[in-house]
Amino acid sequence: MTEQPSTGTRQATRAVRLSERAWGYLLASPAFLLVGLVAVAPIAAALWLSLHRRLPVFGVEEFVGAWNYLQLWSDDRFWAACRTTLYFTVLSVATELLLGFGLALLLDGLTNGAGKSPRWAQVMIVVPWAIPTVVSAQIWAWLYQPDYGLLNYLLHRVNLITAPIDWLADPDWAIHAAVVMDVWKTAPFAALLLLAGLKTIPRDLYAAARVDGAGAWQQFRHITLPLLMPVVVIVLVFRTMDAVRVFDAVYVLTGGGPGNSTETLSIYAYKTLFQTLQFGYGSALATAMFLIVAALSSLYLLLLRRHLQEAT
Amino acid sequence: MSDAGENGRGGVMHWFRFRGLALCILALAGLFCLGPVLWQGVTSIKPDEDLVRLPPIVPERMTAAHYERVLFHSSLVRSLVNSAVVAASATAVAIVVGGLCAFTLARLPIAGKPVILGLVLATSMFPPIAVISPLYLLMRGLGLRDTLIAVGLTHAVYALPLAIWILTSFFRQLPGELYYAARVDGCTPLRALLSVFLPLARPGLAVAALLVFIFSWNEFMFALTLTASDATRTAPVAVALFPGLYEIPWGDIAAASLVVTLPVAGLAVMFQRHIVAGLTAGSVKG
């Protein structure tokens, strides 16, 4: 506890306060400067670029106003990319959350909510998370390989399929193949965060509930779920943001193909920028995506606001 | 603690009745999590002829040819060195700059802290694609395109929110009296940070550094865009663009994948507990 300054020293304290504040701005300024230079200024520049038609190959550079955005509105490929991104996000985040929750409950139950999880369980959870996304894409590309990939072999062995499936060449399968890879990489980690949350729930609550005659389901429904909600929201927020922005996993696994069936917004924007070198239109795509993510994240920040205030 | 079995949280054990069943499910989950990585390991030691036939699943013959090829006859080692340089410098910059900012947010009376923390969080949600083209033009304008500086700097900035978030929560846990005592003794805020807070926040600094390092080591899009030659490519980019002349060299890719993964997976397994603590800082109490 800090003591309130006495009347005699108030004047001096105010002087210290002021310089403390100045110190604060001074110490925080490198962070603001770097973020401004490498994150905020480029956003503004992208907005500016998106108002131009810019094709470096042909030496074209002209101001076209909102033309790129009008183009975007009638671009089927853009809407298809939106749908693909939405489908990928909803399916993978929902699956990750469910599987992660199940795994967390299982581990928590096995350790009776207190002890350490077994070492191998920790390893199995943390390894997929730590693996570079690019590597996980290569691992799964090999598993999905139609002729001598492990997946087709195993499915064939248990008689689930008769002919090999070319997972990544079939538009209907490819997006789901990408979802499975994403779930593999992130569900264990969702479990890890949820498990950390489970461990903060006081065990007395369960004992008290049992005394009152509550069954397992009632304990879960009225104690576990409500008390874990903040963590669930956090996992949901961060996983959604990652899934909406997904690039490297899908880009390396399928390159957006076959056709454009796995082309997410990030991949479409990236290809427009760096493969066809349309910097203006690509920037419009990127800006549109920024706006979508900004809208989503402000929604989420509202959800998280209570948390944020507690942390401050 | 003695009748732990009866105190199982949420009564999950009541659903399963048998601990064995729970362990079985867990083992299946473990197979799903680690199986693909193990298979990559198996692939990396199978001779090429054996890669194009299944069965056998367990290799009958083993070879080090893939490892030899990627370690001695490709630019992978160069990429690993690049990644190490980039990740180490990104970590240094993010920790110094982020640490100063986090200390301010935790201890100094500046205006609008919730707003700043909110903005920090928002920055971490930026889609990197939204800044990639101007960033590319900026780095080219500065003459930094195809340099490790460009990649390291970008990684540092995009890891800043994470570093600030974690360090702020660690600095907040240290008693404020320490700070006031140091100030009364005539320390400037900066000196108080360096000689009082830093030594005490060492675990927090280590966690933040670890997470920034792993982020930078694994990052792909910026590294892909800002580099253009073998001399500057980072390890993930090298793995993604692995050259295949006629067909995809799965064995080489498997070997390269494992070599690239080993440092970060090793760090993650060793410091698993701390990583969870860091990622849940400020979000999960306890």
Coordinates of C-alpha atoms in Angstrom, one line a residue:
Chain A
M1 CA 0.0 0.0 0.0
T2 CA 1.3 3.4 -0.9
E3 CA 0.6 6.3 1.5
Q4 CA -1.3 9.3 0.4
P5 CA 1.2 12.2 0.2
S6 CA 0.8 14.7 3.0
T7 CA -0.3 18.3 2.2
G8 CA 3.2 19.6 2.7
T9 CA 4.7 17.5 -0.1
R10 CA 1.8 17.8 -2.6
Q11 CA 3.5 20.5 -4.6
A12 CA 6.7 18.4 -4.9
T13 CA 4.7 15.3 -5.8
R14 CA 3.0 17.1 -8.6
A15 CA 6.3 18.0 -10.1
V16 CA 7.4 14.4 -9.9
R17 CA 4.2 13.2 -11.5
L18 CA 4.7 15.5 -14.5
S19 CA 8.1 14.2 -15.1
E20 CA 7.0 10.7 -14.5
R21 CA 4.5 11.2 -17.3
A22 CA 7.2 12.6 -19.5
W23 CA 9.3 9.6 -18.8
G24 CA 6.4 7.3 -19.7
Y25 CA 6.0 8.9 -23.1
L26 CA 9.8 8.8 -23.6
L27 CA 10.1 5.1 -22.8
A28 CA 7.1 4.1 -24.8
S29 CA 8.0 6.1 -27.8
P30 CA 10.3 3.6 -29.6
A31 CA 7.4 1.1 -29.6
F32 CA 5.0 3.7 -31.0
L33 CA 7.6 4.8 -33.6
L34 CA 8.3 1.2 -34.8
V35 CA 4.6 0.3 -34.9
G36 CA 3.8 3.5 -36.7
L37 CA 6.6 3.0 -39.3
V38 CA 6.1 -0.7 -40.0
A39 CA 2.4 -1.3 -39.3
V40 CA 0.3 1.9 -39.3
A41 CA 2.0 3.8 -42.1
P42 CA 1.8 0.8 -44.5
I43 CA -2.0 0.5 -43.8
A44 CA -2.4 4.1 -44.8
A45 CA -0.2 3.6 -47.8
A46 CA -2.2 0.5 -48.8
L47 CA -5.3 2.6 -48.7
W48 CA -3.6 5.2 -51.0
L49 CA -2.3 2.5 -53.4
S50 CA -5.8 1.0 -53.6
L51 CA -7.0 4.3 -55.2
H52 CA -4.6 3.8 -58.1
R53 CA -4.2 1.6 -61.1
R54 CA -0.7 0.4 -60.8
L55 CA 0.9 -2.1 -63.1
P56 CA 4.7 -1.8 -62.8
V57 CA 5.2 -4.2 -65.7
F58 CA 3.6 -1.8 -68.1
G59 CA 4.7 1.4 -66.3
V60 CA 1.0 2.2 -65.6
E61 CA 0.4 4.4 -62.6
E62 CA -2.7 6.5 -62.4
F63 CA -5.2 7.7 -59.9
V64 CA -8.5 6.0 -60.4
G65 CA -10.4 6.8 -57.2
A66 CA -12.8 4.2 -56.0
W67 CA -12.6 2.3 -59.3
N68 CA -10.8 -0.7 -57.8
Y69 CA -13.5 -1.0 -55.1
L70 CA -16.3 -1.0 -57.7
Q71 CA -14.4 -3.6 -59.6
L72 CA -14.1 -5.6 -56.3
W73 CA -17.9 -5.5 -55.8
S74 CA -18.5 -7.2 -59.2
D75 CA -15.5 -9.6 -58.9
D76 CA -16.9 -13.2 -58.5
R77 CA -13.5 -14.4 -57.5
F78 CA -13.5 -12.0 -54.5
W79 CA -16.8 -13.3 -53.3
A80 CA -15.8 -16.8 -53.8
A81 CA -12.7 -16.1 -51.7
C82 CA -14.9 -14.6 -49.0
R83 CA -17.1 -17.7 -49.0
T84 CA -14.0 -20.0 -48.8
T85 CA -12.5 -18.0 -46.0
L86 CA -15.8 -18.0 -44.1
Y87 CA -16.3 -21.8 -44.6
F88 CA -12.7 -22.5 -43.6
T89 CA -13.0 -20.3 -40.5
V90 CA -16.3 -21.6 -39.1
L91 CA -15.5 -25.2 -39.7
S92 CA -12.0 -25.2 -38.4
V93 CA -12.6 -23.0 -35.4
A94 CA -15.7 -24.9 -34.3
T95 CA -13.9 -28.2 -34.6
E96 CA -10.9 -27.0 -32.8
L97 CA -12.9 -25.6 -30.0
L98 CA -14.9 -28.8 -29.5
L99 CA -11.9 -31.2 -29.8
G100 CA -9.8 -28.9 -27.6
F101 CA -12.5 -28.7 -25.0
G102 CA -12.9 -32.5 -25.0
L103 CA -9.2 -33.0 -24.7
A104 CA -8.9 -30.4 -21.9
L105 CA -11.7 -32.0 -19.9
L106 CA -10.1 -35.4 -20.4
L107 CA -6.7 -34.3 -19.2
D108 CA -8.2 -32.4 -16.3
G109 CA -10.2 -35.4 -15.3
L110 CA -7.2 -37.7 -15.5
T111 CA -5.2 -35.5 -13.2
N112 CA -8.1 -34.7 -10.9
G113 CA -7.8 -31.1 -11.7
A114 CA -4.6 -30.6 -9.7
G115 CA -1.7 -32.8 -10.7
K116 CA 0.5 -32.4 -13.7
S117 CA -0.6 -33.9 -17.0
P118 CA 1.6 -36.8 -18.0
R119 CA 4.7 -35.7 -19.8
W120 CA 3.8 -37.4 -23.1
A121 CA 0.5 -35.6 -23.1
Q122 CA 2.3 -32.3 -22.8
V123 CA 4.5 -33.2 -25.6
M124 CA 1.7 -34.2 -27.9
I125 CA 0.0 -30.9 -27.3
V126 CA 2.9 -28.6 -27.7
V127 CA 4.6 -30.2 -30.7
P128 CA 1.9 -29.4 -33.3
W129 CA 1.7 -25.9 -32.0
A130 CA 5.5 -25.3 -32.2
I131 CA 5.9 -26.8 -35.7
P132 CA 6.3 -24.1 -38.4
T133 CA 3.1 -23.9 -40.4
V134 CA 5.0 -24.4 -43.6
V135 CA 6.4 -27.7 -42.3
S136 CA 2.9 -28.8 -41.2
A137 CA 1.7 -28.1 -44.7
Q138 CA 4.5 -30.3 -46.1
I139 CA 3.8 -33.1 -43.6
W140 CA 0.1 -33.2 -44.6
A141 CA 0.8 -32.8 -48.3
W142 CA 2.8 -36.0 -48.0
L143 CA 0.1 -37.8 -46.0
Y144 CA -2.5 -36.8 -48.6
Q145 CA -0.3 -37.9 -51.5
P146 CA -2.7 -40.0 -53.7
D147 CA -0.4 -42.9 -54.8
Y148 CA 1.8 -43.6 -51.8
G149 CA 0.5 -41.3 -49.1
L150 CA -0.2 -42.9 -45.7
L151 CA -3.8 -41.7 -45.5
N152 CA -5.0 -43.5 -48.6
Y153 CA -3.1 -46.6 -47.6
L154 CA -4.7 -46.8 -44.1
L155 CA -8.2 -46.0 -45.4
H156 CA -7.7 -48.8 -48.0
R157 CA -6.5 -51.2 -45.4
V158 CA -9.6 -50.7 -43.3
N159 CA -11.8 -50.9 -46.4
L160 CA -13.2 -47.4 -46.2
I161 CA -12.2 -46.7 -49.7
T162 CA -11.6 -48.9 -52.7
A163 CA -9.8 -46.5 -55.0
P164 CA -7.2 -43.9 -53.9
I165 CA -8.5 -40.4 -53.5
D166 CA -6.5 -37.5 -54.7
W167 CA -7.4 -35.3 -51.8
L168 CA -5.7 -32.1 -52.9
A169 CA -6.8 -32.3 -56.5
D170 CA -10.5 -32.7 -55.8
P171 CA -12.2 -29.3 -55.1
D172 CA -14.6 -30.8 -52.6
W173 CA -11.9 -32.6 -50.7
A174 CA -9.2 -30.0 -50.8
I175 CA -10.8 -27.4 -48.5
H176 CA -11.6 -30.1 -46.0
A177 CA -8.0 -31.4 -46.2
A178 CA -6.9 -27.9 -45.3
V179 CA -9.3 -27.8 -42.4
V180 CA -8.1 -31.1 -41.0
M181 CA -4.5 -29.8 -41.2
D182 CA -5.5 -26.6 -39.4
V183 CA -7.4 -28.6 -36.7
W184 CA -4.4 -30.8 -36.2
K185 CA -2.1 -27.9 -35.7
T186 CA -4.3 -25.8 -33.4
A187 CA -6.8 -28.0 -31.5
P188 CA -4.2 -29.3 -29.0
F189 CA -3.2 -25.7 -28.2
A190 CA -6.8 -24.7 -27.7
A191 CA -6.9 -27.6 -25.2
L192 CA -3.8 -26.3 -23.5
L193 CA -5.4 -22.9 -22.9
L194 CA -8.7 -24.4 -21.8
L195 CA -6.8 -26.7 -19.5
A196 CA -5.0 -23.8 -17.9
G197 CA -8.5 -22.2 -17.4
L198 CA -9.9 -25.4 -15.8
K199 CA -7.2 -25.4 -13.3
T200 CA -8.2 -22.0 -12.0
I201 CA -11.7 -23.2 -11.0
P202 CA -11.7 -23.8 -7.2
R203 CA -12.4 -27.4 -6.5
D204 CA -14.5 -26.6 -3.4
L205 CA -17.3 -25.6 -5.8
Y206 CA -17.6 -29.1 -7.1
A207 CA -17.5 -30.6 -3.7
A208 CA -20.2 -28.2 -2.6
A209 CA -22.3 -29.0 -5.7
R210 CA -22.0 -32.7 -4.9
V211 CA -23.1 -32.2 -1.4
D212 CA -26.2 -30.4 -2.9
G213 CA -26.8 -33.5 -5.0
A214 CA -25.7 -32.1 -8.4
G215 CA -24.7 -34.7 -11.0
A216 CA -21.8 -34.7 -13.4
W217 CA -23.7 -32.9 -16.2
Q218 CA -25.1 -30.3 -13.8
Q219 CA -21.7 -29.6 -12.4
F220 CA -20.4 -29.1 -15.9
R221 CA -23.3 -27.0 -16.9
H222 CA -23.4 -24.7 -13.9
I223 CA -19.8 -24.6 -12.7
T224 CA -17.3 -25.5 -15.4
L225 CA -19.0 -23.9 -18.4
P226 CA -19.8 -20.4 -16.9
L227 CA -16.4 -20.1 -15.1
L228 CA -14.5 -21.2 -18.2
M229 CA -16.4 -18.8 -20.5
P230 CA -13.8 -16.0 -20.5
V231 CA -11.1 -18.5 -21.6
V232 CA -13.4 -19.9 -24.3
V233 CA -14.0 -16.4 -25.6
I234 CA -10.3 -15.7 -25.7
V235 CA -9.6 -18.9 -27.6
L236 CA -12.5 -18.2 -29.9
V237 CA -11.2 -14.7 -30.6
F238 CA -7.6 -15.6 -31.3
R239 CA -8.4 -18.7 -33.3
T240 CA -11.0 -16.8 -35.5
M241 CA -8.5 -14.1 -36.2
D242 CA -5.9 -16.6 -37.2
A243 CA -8.3 -18.6 -39.4
V244 CA -9.7 -15.5 -41.2
R245 CA -6.1 -14.4 -42.0
V246 CA -5.0 -17.9 -43.0
F247 CA -2.2 -17.8 -45.6
D248 CA 0.8 -20.0 -45.3
A249 CA -0.9 -23.3 -44.3
V250 CA -3.2 -23.3 -47.3
Y251 CA -0.8 -21.6 -49.7
V252 CA 1.8 -24.2 -49.2
L253 CA -0.6 -27.1 -49.1
T254 CA -2.7 -26.3 -52.2
G255 CA -1.6 -23.0 -53.5
G256 CA -5.3 -22.0 -53.5
G257 CA -6.2 -24.7 -55.9
P258 CA -7.5 -26.9 -57.5
G259 CA -9.2 -24.2 -59.5
N260 CA -9.7 -21.6 -56.9
S261 CA -11.5 -23.9 -54.5
T262 CA -9.2 -23.3 -51.5
E263 CA -8.4 -19.7 -52.3
T264 CA -8.8 -17.6 -49.2
L265 CA -8.9 -13.8 -49.1
S266 CA -5.2 -13.6 -48.1
I267 CA -4.2 -16.0 -50.9
Y268 CA -6.2 -14.1 -53.5
A269 CA -4.8 -10.8 -52.4
Y270 CA -1.2 -12.2 -52.3
K271 CA -1.5 -13.6 -55.8
T272 CA -2.9 -10.4 -57.2
L273 CA -0.1 -8.4 -55.6
F274 CA 2.9 -10.6 -56.2
Q275 CA 2.0 -13.0 -59.1
T276 CA 0.1 -10.7 -61.4
L277 CA 1.7 -7.6 -59.9
Q278 CA -1.5 -5.5 -59.8
F279 CA -0.5 -3.4 -56.9
G280 CA -3.6 -1.1 -57.0
Y281 CA -6.2 -3.8 -57.2
G282 CA -4.3 -6.1 -54.8
S283 CA -4.1 -3.2 -52.3
A284 CA -7.9 -2.8 -52.6
L285 CA -8.3 -6.5 -51.9
A286 CA -5.9 -6.2 -48.9
T287 CA -7.7 -3.1 -47.6
A288 CA -11.1 -4.8 -47.9
M289 CA -9.7 -7.6 -45.9
F290 CA -8.3 -5.2 -43.4
L291 CA -11.7 -3.7 -43.0
I292 CA -13.4 -7.1 -42.5
V293 CA -10.8 -8.1 -39.9
A294 CA -11.1 -4.7 -38.2
A295 CA -14.9 -5.0 -38.0
L296 CA -14.5 -8.5 -36.6
S297 CA -11.9 -7.5 -34.1
S298 CA -13.8 -4.5 -32.8
L299 CA -16.7 -6.8 -32.3
Y300 CA -14.4 -9.1 -30.4
L301 CA -12.8 -6.3 -28.4
L302 CA -16.2 -5.3 -27.2
L303 CA -16.7 -8.9 -26.0
L304 CA -13.3 -8.8 -24.4
R305 CA -13.7 -5.3 -22.9
R306 CA -14.5 -6.4 -19.4
H307 CA -11.4 -8.5 -19.5
L308 CA -9.3 -5.6 -20.8
Q309 CA -10.5 -3.4 -18.0
E310 CA -9.7 -6.0 -15.4
A311 CA -6.2 -6.2 -16.8
T312 CA -5.6 -2.5 -16.8
Chain B
M1 CA -6.0 -34.6 -1.9
S2 CA -6.2 -38.1 -0.6
D3 CA -9.6 -39.0 -2.1
A4 CA -8.7 -37.3 -5.4
G5 CA -10.7 -39.8 -7.4
E6 CA -13.9 -38.7 -5.8
N7 CA -13.1 -35.0 -6.3
G8 CA -12.6 -35.3 -10.1
R9 CA -13.6 -31.9 -11.6
G10 CA -16.9 -31.8 -13.4
G11 CA -17.2 -35.5 -12.6
V12 CA -15.7 -36.4 -16.0
M13 CA -14.5 -39.6 -14.5
H14 CA -18.1 -40.5 -13.7
W15 CA -18.8 -40.5 -17.4
F16 CA -16.0 -42.7 -18.3
R17 CA -16.1 -44.8 -15.2
F18 CA -13.0 -46.5 -16.2
R19 CA -9.7 -44.6 -16.2
G20 CA -8.6 -47.0 -18.9
L21 CA -11.1 -45.8 -21.4
A22 CA -10.1 -42.2 -20.8
L23 CA -6.4 -43.2 -21.3
C24 CA -7.3 -45.0 -24.6
I25 CA -9.0 -41.9 -26.0
L26 CA -6.1 -39.9 -24.9
A27 CA -3.7 -42.3 -26.6
L28 CA -5.7 -42.0 -29.8
A29 CA -5.5 -38.2 -29.6
G30 CA -1.8 -38.6 -29.0
L31 CA -1.5 -40.7 -32.1
F32 CA -3.3 -38.1 -34.1
C33 CA -1.1 -35.3 -32.8
L34 CA 2.3 -37.0 -33.1
G35 CA 1.6 -39.6 -35.8
P36 CA 2.1 -37.2 -38.7
V37 CA 5.4 -36.0 -37.3
L38 CA 6.6 -39.6 -36.6
W39 CA 5.6 -40.4 -40.2
Q40 CA 7.7 -37.6 -41.4
G41 CA 10.6 -39.1 -39.4
V42 CA 10.1 -42.5 -41.0
T43 CA 10.0 -40.9 -44.4
S44 CA 13.2 -39.1 -43.8
I45 CA 15.2 -42.3 -43.2
K46 CA 13.6 -44.4 -46.0
P47 CA 15.5 -44.9 -49.2
D48 CA 13.9 -43.3 -52.2
E49 CA 12.8 -46.6 -53.7
D50 CA 10.9 -47.5 -50.6
L51 CA 9.1 -44.2 -50.5
V52 CA 7.0 -45.1 -53.5
R53 CA 5.6 -48.3 -52.1
L54 CA 3.4 -49.1 -49.1
P55 CA 3.6 -51.4 -47.1
P56 CA 5.9 -51.6 -45.3
I57 CA 5.1 -48.9 -42.8
V58 CA 8.1 -49.6 -40.6
P59 CA 11.1 -49.1 -42.8
E60 CA 13.1 -52.3 -43.7
R61 CA 16.1 -50.4 -44.7
M62 CA 17.4 -47.1 -43.4
T63 CA 19.4 -44.4 -45.0
A64 CA 21.0 -41.1 -44.1
A65 CA 21.0 -40.0 -47.7
H66 CA 18.2 -37.4 -47.3
Y67 CA 19.9 -35.8 -44.3
E68 CA 23.2 -35.8 -46.1
R69 CA 21.6 -34.2 -49.2
V70 CA 19.8 -31.4 -47.3
L71 CA 22.6 -30.6 -44.9
F72 CA 25.6 -30.8 -47.3
H73 CA 24.2 -30.3 -50.8
S74 CA 21.5 -27.7 -50.5
S75 CA 21.2 -24.2 -49.1
L76 CA 19.3 -25.3 -46.1
V77 CA 22.1 -24.7 -43.6
R78 CA 22.4 -21.2 -45.0
S79 CA 18.6 -20.7 -44.4
L80 CA 18.9 -22.0 -40.9
V81 CA 21.7 -19.5 -40.1
N82 CA 19.5 -16.8 -41.7
S83 CA 16.6 -17.8 -39.5
A84 CA 18.7 -17.8 -36.4
V85 CA 20.0 -14.3 -37.2
V86 CA 16.6 -13.0 -38.0
A87 CA 14.9 -14.6 -35.0
A88 CA 17.6 -13.5 -32.5
S89 CA 17.6 -9.9 -33.7
A90 CA 13.8 -9.7 -33.9
T91 CA 13.7 -11.1 -30.3
A92 CA 16.3 -8.5 -29.1
V93 CA 14.5 -5.6 -30.6
A94 CA 11.0 -6.7 -29.5
I95 CA 12.1 -7.3 -25.9
V96 CA 14.0 -4.0 -25.5
V97 CA 11.4 -1.8 -27.2
G98 CA 8.4 -3.8 -25.9
G99 CA 9.9 -4.0 -22.4
L100 CA 10.2 -0.2 -22.2
C101 CA 6.7 0.2 -23.4
A102 CA 5.4 -2.5 -21.0
F103 CA 7.1 -0.9 -18.1
T104 CA 5.4 2.4 -18.9
L105 CA 2.0 0.8 -19.2
A106 CA 2.5 -1.0 -15.9
R107 CA 4.1 1.7 -13.8
L108 CA 4.1 5.2 -15.3
P109 CA 1.1 7.6 -15.3
I110 CA 0.5 8.1 -19.0
A111 CA -2.9 8.9 -20.4
G112 CA -5.2 6.5 -22.1
K113 CA -3.7 3.2 -21.0
P114 CA -6.8 1.0 -21.8
V115 CA -6.9 2.6 -25.2
I116 CA -3.2 1.8 -25.8
L117 CA -3.6 -1.7 -24.6
G118 CA -6.6 -2.1 -26.8
L119 CA -4.6 -0.8 -29.8
V120 CA -1.8 -3.2 -29.0
L121 CA -4.3 -6.0 -29.1
A122 CA -5.8 -4.7 -32.3
T123 CA -2.3 -4.5 -33.9
S124 CA -1.8 -8.2 -33.2
M125 CA -5.0 -8.9 -35.1
F126 CA -3.9 -7.0 -38.3
P127 CA -3.9 -9.2 -41.4
P128 CA -0.3 -9.1 -42.5
I129 CA -1.5 -9.1 -46.1
A130 CA -2.9 -5.6 -45.6
V131 CA 0.5 -4.1 -45.1
I132 CA 2.6 -6.4 -47.3
S133 CA 2.7 -4.4 -50.5
P134 CA 3.5 -1.0 -49.0
L135 CA 6.0 -2.7 -46.7
Y136 CA 7.6 -4.3 -49.7
L137 CA 7.8 -0.9 -51.5
L138 CA 9.1 0.8 -48.3
M139 CA 11.9 -1.8 -47.8
R140 CA 12.7 -1.5 -51.5
G141 CA 12.8 2.3 -51.2
L142 CA 15.1 2.0 -48.2
G143 CA 17.4 -0.3 -50.1
L144 CA 16.6 -3.1 -47.7
R145 CA 14.8 -5.5 -50.0
D146 CA 16.3 -8.9 -49.9
T147 CA 18.2 -8.2 -46.6
L148 CA 17.8 -10.0 -43.3
I149 CA 17.4 -6.5 -41.7
A150 CA 14.1 -6.1 -43.5
V151 CA 12.7 -9.4 -42.3
G152 CA 14.1 -9.1 -38.7
L153 CA 12.6 -5.6 -38.3
T154 CA 9.2 -6.6 -39.6
H155 CA 9.2 -9.6 -37.3
A156 CA 10.1 -7.5 -34.4
V157 CA 7.2 -5.1 -35.0
Y158 CA 4.7 -7.8 -35.5
A159 CA 5.8 -9.6 -32.3
L160 CA 5.7 -6.4 -30.3
P161 CA 2.1 -6.7 -29.2
L162 CA 2.8 -10.1 -27.8
A163 CA 5.9 -8.9 -26.0
I164 CA 4.1 -5.8 -24.6
W165 CA 1.1 -7.8 -23.5
I166 CA 3.1 -10.5 -21.7
L167 CA 5.7 -8.1 -20.1
T168 CA 3.0 -5.6 -19.0
S169 CA 1.3 -8.4 -17.0
F170 CA 4.6 -9.5 -15.5
F171 CA 5.6 -6.0 -14.5
R172 CA 2.2 -5.5 -12.9
Q173 CA 2.7 -8.5 -10.7
L174 CA 5.8 -6.9 -9.1
P175 CA 4.9 -4.8 -6.0
G176 CA 4.6 -1.1 -6.7
E177 CA 6.4 -0.3 -3.5
L178 CA 9.7 -1.4 -5.1
Y179 CA 9.3 1.3 -7.7
Y180 CA 8.4 4.0 -5.3
A181 CA 11.3 3.0 -3.1
A182 CA 13.7 3.2 -6.0
R183 CA 12.4 6.6 -7.0
V184 CA 12.7 7.9 -3.4
D185 CA 16.3 6.7 -3.4
G186 CA 16.8 9.0 -6.4
C187 CA 16.6 6.5 -9.3
T188 CA 15.2 7.8 -12.6
P189 CA 12.3 5.6 -13.9
L190 CA 14.7 4.1 -16.4
R191 CA 17.2 3.2 -13.7
A192 CA 14.4 1.8 -11.6
L193 CA 13.4 -0.4 -14.5
L194 CA 17.0 -1.6 -15.2
S195 CA 18.3 -2.3 -11.7
V196 CA 15.1 -3.2 -9.8
F197 CA 12.5 -4.5 -12.2
L198 CA 14.5 -6.3 -14.9
P199 CA 16.2 -8.7 -12.5
L200 CA 12.9 -9.5 -10.9
A201 CA 11.0 -9.9 -14.2
R202 CA 13.6 -12.3 -15.6
P203 CA 11.2 -15.2 -16.0
G204 CA 8.7 -13.0 -17.8
L205 CA 11.4 -11.7 -20.1
A206 CA 12.5 -15.3 -20.9
V207 CA 8.9 -16.3 -21.7
A208 CA 8.4 -13.3 -24.0
A209 CA 11.7 -13.8 -25.7
L210 CA 10.9 -17.5 -26.3
L211 CA 7.5 -16.7 -27.8
V212 CA 8.9 -14.0 -30.1
F213 CA 11.7 -16.3 -31.2
I214 CA 9.3 -19.1 -32.1
F215 CA 7.0 -16.6 -33.9
S216 CA 9.9 -15.3 -35.9
W217 CA 11.4 -18.7 -36.7
N218 CA 8.1 -19.9 -38.0
E219 CA 6.9 -16.8 -39.9
F220 CA 6.4 -17.3 -43.6
M221 CA 4.6 -14.5 -45.5
F222 CA 6.9 -11.6 -44.7
A223 CA 10.0 -13.7 -45.1
L224 CA 8.8 -15.0 -48.5
T225 CA 8.0 -11.5 -49.8
L226 CA 10.9 -9.6 -48.5
T227 CA 13.6 -12.0 -49.6
A228 CA 14.5 -13.1 -53.1
S229 CA 17.6 -15.2 -53.0
D230 CA 19.1 -18.2 -51.4
A231 CA 21.4 -15.9 -49.5
T232 CA 18.6 -14.3 -47.5
R233 CA 15.9 -17.0 -47.4
T234 CA 14.8 -18.1 -44.0
A235 CA 14.2 -21.8 -43.1
P236 CA 10.4 -21.9 -43.6
V237 CA 10.7 -20.3 -47.0
A238 CA 13.4 -22.8 -47.9
V239 CA 11.1 -25.7 -46.9
A240 CA 8.2 -24.3 -48.8
L241 CA 10.2 -23.7 -52.0
F242 CA 12.1 -27.0 -51.8
P243 CA 13.4 -27.5 -55.3
G244 CA 12.3 -30.6 -57.2
L245 CA 13.7 -31.2 -60.6
Y246 CA 11.2 -33.8 -62.0
E247 CA 9.2 -35.0 -59.0
I248 CA 8.7 -33.8 -55.5
P249 CA 11.7 -35.1 -53.3
W250 CA 9.5 -36.2 -50.4
G251 CA 12.4 -37.8 -48.5
D252 CA 14.5 -34.6 -48.7
I253 CA 11.6 -32.5 -47.7
A254 CA 10.9 -34.7 -44.7
A255 CA 14.5 -34.5 -43.6
A256 CA 14.6 -30.7 -44.1
S257 CA 11.2 -30.3 -42.3
L258 CA 12.5 -32.1 -39.2
V259 CA 15.8 -30.2 -39.2
V260 CA 13.9 -26.9 -39.3
T261 CA 11.4 -28.0 -36.7
L262 CA 13.9 -29.4 -34.2
P263 CA 15.0 -26.1 -32.6
V264 CA 11.6 -24.7 -32.0
A265 CA 10.0 -28.0 -31.0
G266 CA 12.8 -28.6 -28.6
L267 CA 12.4 -25.2 -27.0
A268 CA 8.6 -25.6 -26.8
V269 CA 8.8 -29.0 -25.1
M270 CA 11.5 -27.9 -22.7
F271 CA 9.7 -24.7 -21.7
Q272 CA 6.1 -25.9 -22.2
R273 CA 4.9 -24.7 -18.8
H274 CA 6.3 -21.3 -19.2
I275 CA 4.9 -20.9 -22.7
V276 CA 1.4 -21.6 -21.4
A277 CA 2.0 -19.1 -18.6
G278 CA 3.0 -16.5 -21.1
L279 CA 0.2 -17.0 -23.6
T280 CA -2.4 -17.0 -20.8
A281 CA -0.9 -14.0 -19.1
G282 CA -3.7 -11.5 -18.4
S283 CA -6.3 -13.8 -19.9
V284 CA -6.4 -16.7 -17.5
K285 CA -5.7 -15.9 -13.9
G286 CA -3.9 -18.2 -11.7

